[in-house]
């Protein structure tokens, strides 16, 4: 059970540019938290901070789950595959965790079947279409057990059916796992989010429920949603 997920007084800069100055966010510990905001506002950096890919210059990233640190599965916008087929790209995370061959085969085949991707089993992962690469990357993010799932634009290159498959999966998964995701799709944010976190220029603007945020009186929030949803 997740007890706390928070970014506390975080400062972070790179190449003499300050991205975050005393940024603090307390995420809900259940359901789906969706991070939205303009391009370059720091959304992806937040996902990297949570995963530990980058470290803050100061401040804390607090991830608390009982006596142990929660396990995080992370899907980046930048997708990289081994020069191997689909099966072996999914098998690799299990191999390095010392799963037995029989377990690996069962687990990989099962997850590919669940996502209707079993016919791509022997395809070179790097030769897949852009959409199929992204879909496979999402599948790979589910191959290892995790407590928190962090997704950075998981559906940006997918067709309608693939998006629907992932959204339905996430709505079921959120009953058991905590999900934090970045999306540029405001309609997707409203469909999925239990809470929406709005970021602009490295600052937290607002945290609210999906229904309440459409009625927000915050000037930036109102303008942002008018631009992305309400305008023709």
Short mmCIF file of C-alpha atoms in Angstrom, two decimals:
data_model
loop_
_atom_site.label_atom_id
_atom_site.label_comp_id
_atom_site.label_asym_id
_atom_site.label_seq_id
_atom_site.Cartn_x
_atom_site.Cartn_y
_atom_site.Cartn_z
CA UNK A 1 0.00 0.00 0.00
CA UNK A 2 1.38 3.39 -1.04
CA UNK A 3 1.50 5.79 1.89
CA UNK A 4 3.11 8.85 0.34
CA UNK A 5 4.22 10.22 -3.02
CA UNK A 6 5.54 13.74 -2.89
CA UNK A 7 8.00 16.21 -4.35
CA UNK A 8 9.11 18.51 -1.55
CA UNK A 9 10.89 21.85 -2.06
CA UNK A 10 12.72 20.55 -5.12
CA UNK A 11 15.20 22.72 -6.97
CA UNK A 12 16.61 21.54 -10.26
CA UNK A 13 18.62 23.18 -13.01
CA UNK A 14 20.73 22.19 -15.98
CA UNK A 15 23.15 24.12 -18.21
CA UNK A 16 22.63 27.26 -16.12
CA UNK A 17 18.85 27.09 -16.62
CA UNK A 18 16.58 26.71 -13.59
CA UNK A 19 13.66 24.37 -14.23
CA UNK A 20 12.22 23.97 -10.73
CA UNK A 21 12.45 26.36 -7.81
CA UNK A 22 11.07 25.05 -4.53
CA UNK A 23 8.57 22.82 -6.33
CA UNK A 24 6.28 20.85 -4.03
CA UNK A 25 3.59 18.39 -5.12
CA UNK A 26 1.66 15.92 -2.98
CA UNK A 27 0.21 13.22 -5.21
CA UNK A 28 -2.80 11.19 -4.19
CA UNK A 29 -1.76 7.65 -3.29
CA UNK A 30 -4.58 5.97 -5.20
CA UNK A 31 -6.06 6.16 -8.67
CA UNK A 32 -4.69 8.03 -11.67
CA UNK A 33 -2.88 11.36 -11.39
CA UNK A 34 -2.53 13.13 -14.72
CA UNK A 35 0.04 15.89 -15.21
CA UNK A 36 -0.81 18.46 -17.88
CA UNK A 37 0.55 21.82 -18.98
CA UNK A 38 2.14 23.64 -21.92
CA UNK A 39 5.10 22.19 -23.80
CA UNK A 40 8.35 22.76 -21.91
CA UNK A 41 6.62 23.31 -18.58
CA UNK A 42 8.52 20.49 -16.82
CA UNK A 43 6.05 17.60 -17.00
CA UNK A 44 8.54 15.02 -18.27
CA UNK A 45 11.16 16.17 -15.78
CA UNK A 46 8.72 15.43 -12.97
CA UNK A 47 8.33 11.84 -14.17
CA UNK A 48 12.13 11.48 -14.31
CA UNK A 49 12.46 12.84 -10.77
CA UNK A 50 9.91 10.33 -9.51
CA UNK A 51 11.73 7.44 -11.22
CA UNK A 52 15.14 8.67 -10.04
CA UNK A 53 16.53 9.13 -13.54
CA UNK A 54 17.50 12.66 -12.53
CA UNK A 55 18.23 13.88 -9.02
CA UNK A 56 17.19 17.24 -7.61
CA UNK A 57 19.84 19.81 -6.74
CA UNK A 58 18.06 20.10 -3.40
CA UNK A 59 14.79 19.00 -1.86
CA UNK A 60 13.26 15.54 -1.51
CA UNK A 61 11.40 12.95 -3.54
CA UNK A 62 9.36 10.98 -1.03
CA UNK A 63 8.06 7.56 -2.05
CA UNK A 64 6.84 5.59 0.93
CA UNK A 65 5.20 2.17 0.96
CA UNK A 66 5.28 0.27 4.23
CA UNK A 67 8.80 -0.83 5.16
CA UNK A 68 10.21 -0.83 1.63
CA UNK A 69 10.50 1.71 -1.16
CA UNK A 70 7.77 1.14 -3.75
CA UNK A 71 8.75 -0.35 -7.10
CA UNK A 72 8.24 1.96 -10.06
CA UNK A 73 7.66 0.98 -13.67
CA UNK A 74 8.48 3.85 -16.03
CA UNK A 75 7.62 4.51 -19.66
CA UNK A 76 9.59 7.32 -21.28
CA UNK A 77 8.73 9.28 -24.42
CA UNK A 78 12.07 8.13 -25.78
CA UNK A 79 11.67 4.47 -26.69
CA UNK A 80 14.68 2.18 -26.99
CA UNK A 81 14.68 -1.50 -27.90
CA UNK A 82 17.38 -4.14 -28.06
CA UNK A 83 18.40 -5.42 -31.50
CA UNK A 84 16.24 -8.45 -30.91
CA UNK A 85 12.72 -9.65 -31.61
CA UNK A 86 9.64 -8.69 -29.62
CA UNK A 87 9.85 -11.80 -27.45
CA UNK A 88 13.42 -11.16 -26.34
CA UNK A 89 12.81 -7.47 -25.66
CA UNK A 90 10.09 -8.46 -23.23
CA UNK A 91 12.12 -11.37 -21.85
CA UNK A 92 15.21 -9.29 -21.06
CA UNK A 93 13.84 -7.51 -17.94
CA UNK A 94 12.88 -10.93 -16.60
CA UNK A 95 16.23 -12.51 -17.46
CA UNK A 96 18.19 -9.89 -15.51
CA UNK A 97 15.91 -10.54 -12.54
CA UNK A 98 16.75 -14.25 -12.68
CA UNK A 99 13.38 -15.59 -13.77
CA UNK A 100 13.49 -19.18 -15.03
CA UNK A 101 13.10 -19.85 -18.76
CA UNK A 102 9.72 -21.51 -18.33
CA UNK A 103 8.43 -18.56 -16.26
CA UNK A 104 9.71 -16.10 -18.83
CA UNK A 105 8.03 -17.90 -21.73
CA UNK A 106 4.73 -18.13 -19.88
CA UNK A 107 4.81 -14.49 -18.76
CA UNK A 108 5.79 -13.06 -22.15
CA UNK A 109 3.27 -15.13 -24.10
CA UNK A 110 0.50 -14.28 -21.64
CA UNK A 111 1.04 -10.53 -21.74
CA UNK A 112 1.33 -10.47 -25.53
CA UNK A 113 -1.90 -12.46 -25.79
CA UNK A 114 -3.66 -10.13 -23.34
CA UNK A 115 -2.72 -7.12 -25.48
CA UNK A 116 -3.49 -8.92 -28.77
CA UNK A 117 0.14 -8.59 -29.86
CA UNK A 118 1.12 -12.26 -29.97
CA UNK A 119 1.31 -12.27 -33.77
CA UNK A 120 4.29 -9.88 -33.50
CA UNK A 121 6.23 -12.30 -31.27
CA UNK A 122 9.09 -12.92 -33.71
CA UNK A 123 9.17 -9.48 -35.34
CA UNK A 124 12.23 -7.30 -34.89
CA UNK A 125 11.22 -4.72 -32.28
CA UNK A 126 13.19 -1.98 -34.01
CA UNK A 127 11.51 -2.61 -37.37
CA UNK A 128 7.96 -2.16 -36.06
CA UNK A 129 5.90 0.85 -37.06
CA UNK A 130 6.09 3.90 -34.81
CA UNK A 131 2.70 3.12 -33.30
CA UNK A 132 3.52 -0.54 -32.69
CA UNK A 133 6.82 0.44 -31.07
CA UNK A 134 4.97 2.65 -28.62
CA UNK A 135 2.39 -0.03 -27.94
CA UNK A 136 5.15 -2.58 -27.32
CA UNK A 137 6.92 -0.15 -25.01
CA UNK A 138 3.73 0.11 -22.96
CA UNK A 139 3.43 -3.68 -22.84
CA UNK A 140 7.06 -3.88 -21.67
CA UNK A 141 6.29 -1.47 -18.83
CA UNK A 142 3.85 -4.08 -17.48
CA UNK A 143 6.14 -7.11 -17.63
CA UNK A 144 7.65 -6.53 -14.18
CA UNK A 145 5.67 -6.22 -10.97
CA UNK A 146 5.39 -2.66 -9.74
CA UNK A 147 3.59 -0.52 -7.16
CA UNK A 148 3.61 2.74 -9.11
CA UNK A 149 3.30 3.14 -12.87
CA UNK A 150 4.77 6.36 -14.31
CA UNK A 151 3.90 7.08 -17.95
CA UNK A 152 5.18 9.94 -20.09
CA UNK A 153 2.86 10.45 -23.08
CA UNK A 154 2.02 6.74 -23.48
CA UNK A 155 -0.49 7.23 -26.31
CA UNK A 156 0.99 10.01 -28.46
CA UNK A 157 1.62 7.84 -31.56
CA UNK A 158 -1.20 5.33 -31.22
CA UNK A 159 -4.33 4.74 -33.26
CA UNK A 160 -7.81 4.90 -31.75
CA UNK A 161 -8.08 1.17 -31.00
CA UNK A 162 -4.69 1.03 -29.26
CA UNK A 163 -5.52 4.10 -27.19
CA UNK A 164 -8.83 2.54 -26.19
CA UNK A 165 -7.06 -0.70 -25.19
CA UNK A 166 -4.56 1.14 -23.00
CA UNK A 167 -7.15 3.41 -21.41
CA UNK A 168 -9.40 0.48 -20.51
CA UNK A 169 -6.39 -1.36 -19.10
CA UNK A 170 -5.37 1.64 -16.96
CA UNK A 171 -8.88 2.12 -15.60
CA UNK A 172 -8.78 -1.49 -14.41
CA UNK A 173 -5.16 -1.35 -13.20
CA UNK A 174 -5.79 1.74 -11.04
CA UNK A 175 -7.82 -0.41 -8.66
CA UNK A 176 -4.57 -2.15 -7.68
CA UNK A 177 -1.71 0.19 -8.63
CA UNK A 178 -0.98 3.91 -8.43
CA UNK A 179 -0.65 5.54 -11.84
CA UNK A 180 0.98 8.88 -12.65
CA UNK A 181 0.95 9.96 -16.28
CA UNK A 182 1.69 12.89 -18.56
CA UNK A 183 -0.55 13.55 -21.54
CA UNK A 184 -1.05 16.36 -24.04
CA UNK A 185 -4.59 15.11 -24.71
CA UNK A 186 -6.94 17.07 -22.46
CA UNK A 187 -9.88 14.80 -23.28
CA UNK A 188 -7.82 11.78 -22.24
CA UNK A 189 -6.88 13.55 -19.03
CA UNK A 190 -10.53 14.11 -18.18
CA UNK A 191 -11.47 10.54 -19.14
CA UNK A 192 -8.81 8.93 -16.95
CA UNK A 193 -7.83 11.27 -14.14
CA UNK A 194 -8.84 11.00 -10.52
CA UNK A 195 -6.74 14.10 -10.02
CA UNK A 196 -5.26 16.56 -12.49
CA UNK A 197 -2.01 18.40 -11.79
CA UNK A 198 -1.37 21.53 -13.86
CA UNK A 199 2.22 22.68 -14.34
CA UNK A 200 3.48 25.82 -16.04
CA UNK A 201 7.08 27.06 -16.29
CA UNK A 202 8.16 24.60 -13.60
CA UNK A 203 5.53 25.77 -11.13
CA UNK A 204 2.51 23.99 -9.72
CA UNK A 205 -0.59 25.89 -10.79
CA UNK A 206 -3.37 23.71 -9.44
CA UNK A 207 -4.35 20.22 -8.28
CA UNK A 208 -7.97 19.23 -8.60
CA UNK A 209 -10.38 16.49 -9.57
CA UNK A 210 -11.17 16.11 -13.28
CA UNK A 211 -14.74 17.40 -12.95
CA UNK A 212 -13.92 20.25 -10.56
CA UNK A 213 -11.01 21.53 -12.60
CA UNK A 214 -13.28 22.45 -15.52
CA UNK A 215 -15.00 24.87 -13.15
CA UNK A 216 -11.72 26.27 -11.77
CA UNK A 217 -11.52 30.00 -11.12
CA UNK A 218 -7.73 30.02 -11.57
CA UNK A 219 -6.98 32.31 -14.50
CA UNK A 220 -4.25 30.14 -16.02
CA UNK A 221 -6.34 26.96 -15.68
CA UNK A 222 -9.37 28.58 -17.29
CA UNK A 223 -7.35 29.91 -20.23
CA UNK A 224 -5.51 26.60 -20.67
CA UNK A 225 -8.70 24.56 -20.89
CA UNK A 226 -10.44 27.14 -23.06
CA UNK A 227 -7.56 26.90 -25.51
CA UNK A 228 -7.35 23.09 -25.57
CA UNK A 229 -10.96 21.99 -25.08
CA UNK A 230 -13.59 24.67 -25.33
CA UNK A 231 -12.32 26.57 -28.35
CA UNK A 232 -13.58 25.42 -31.79
#
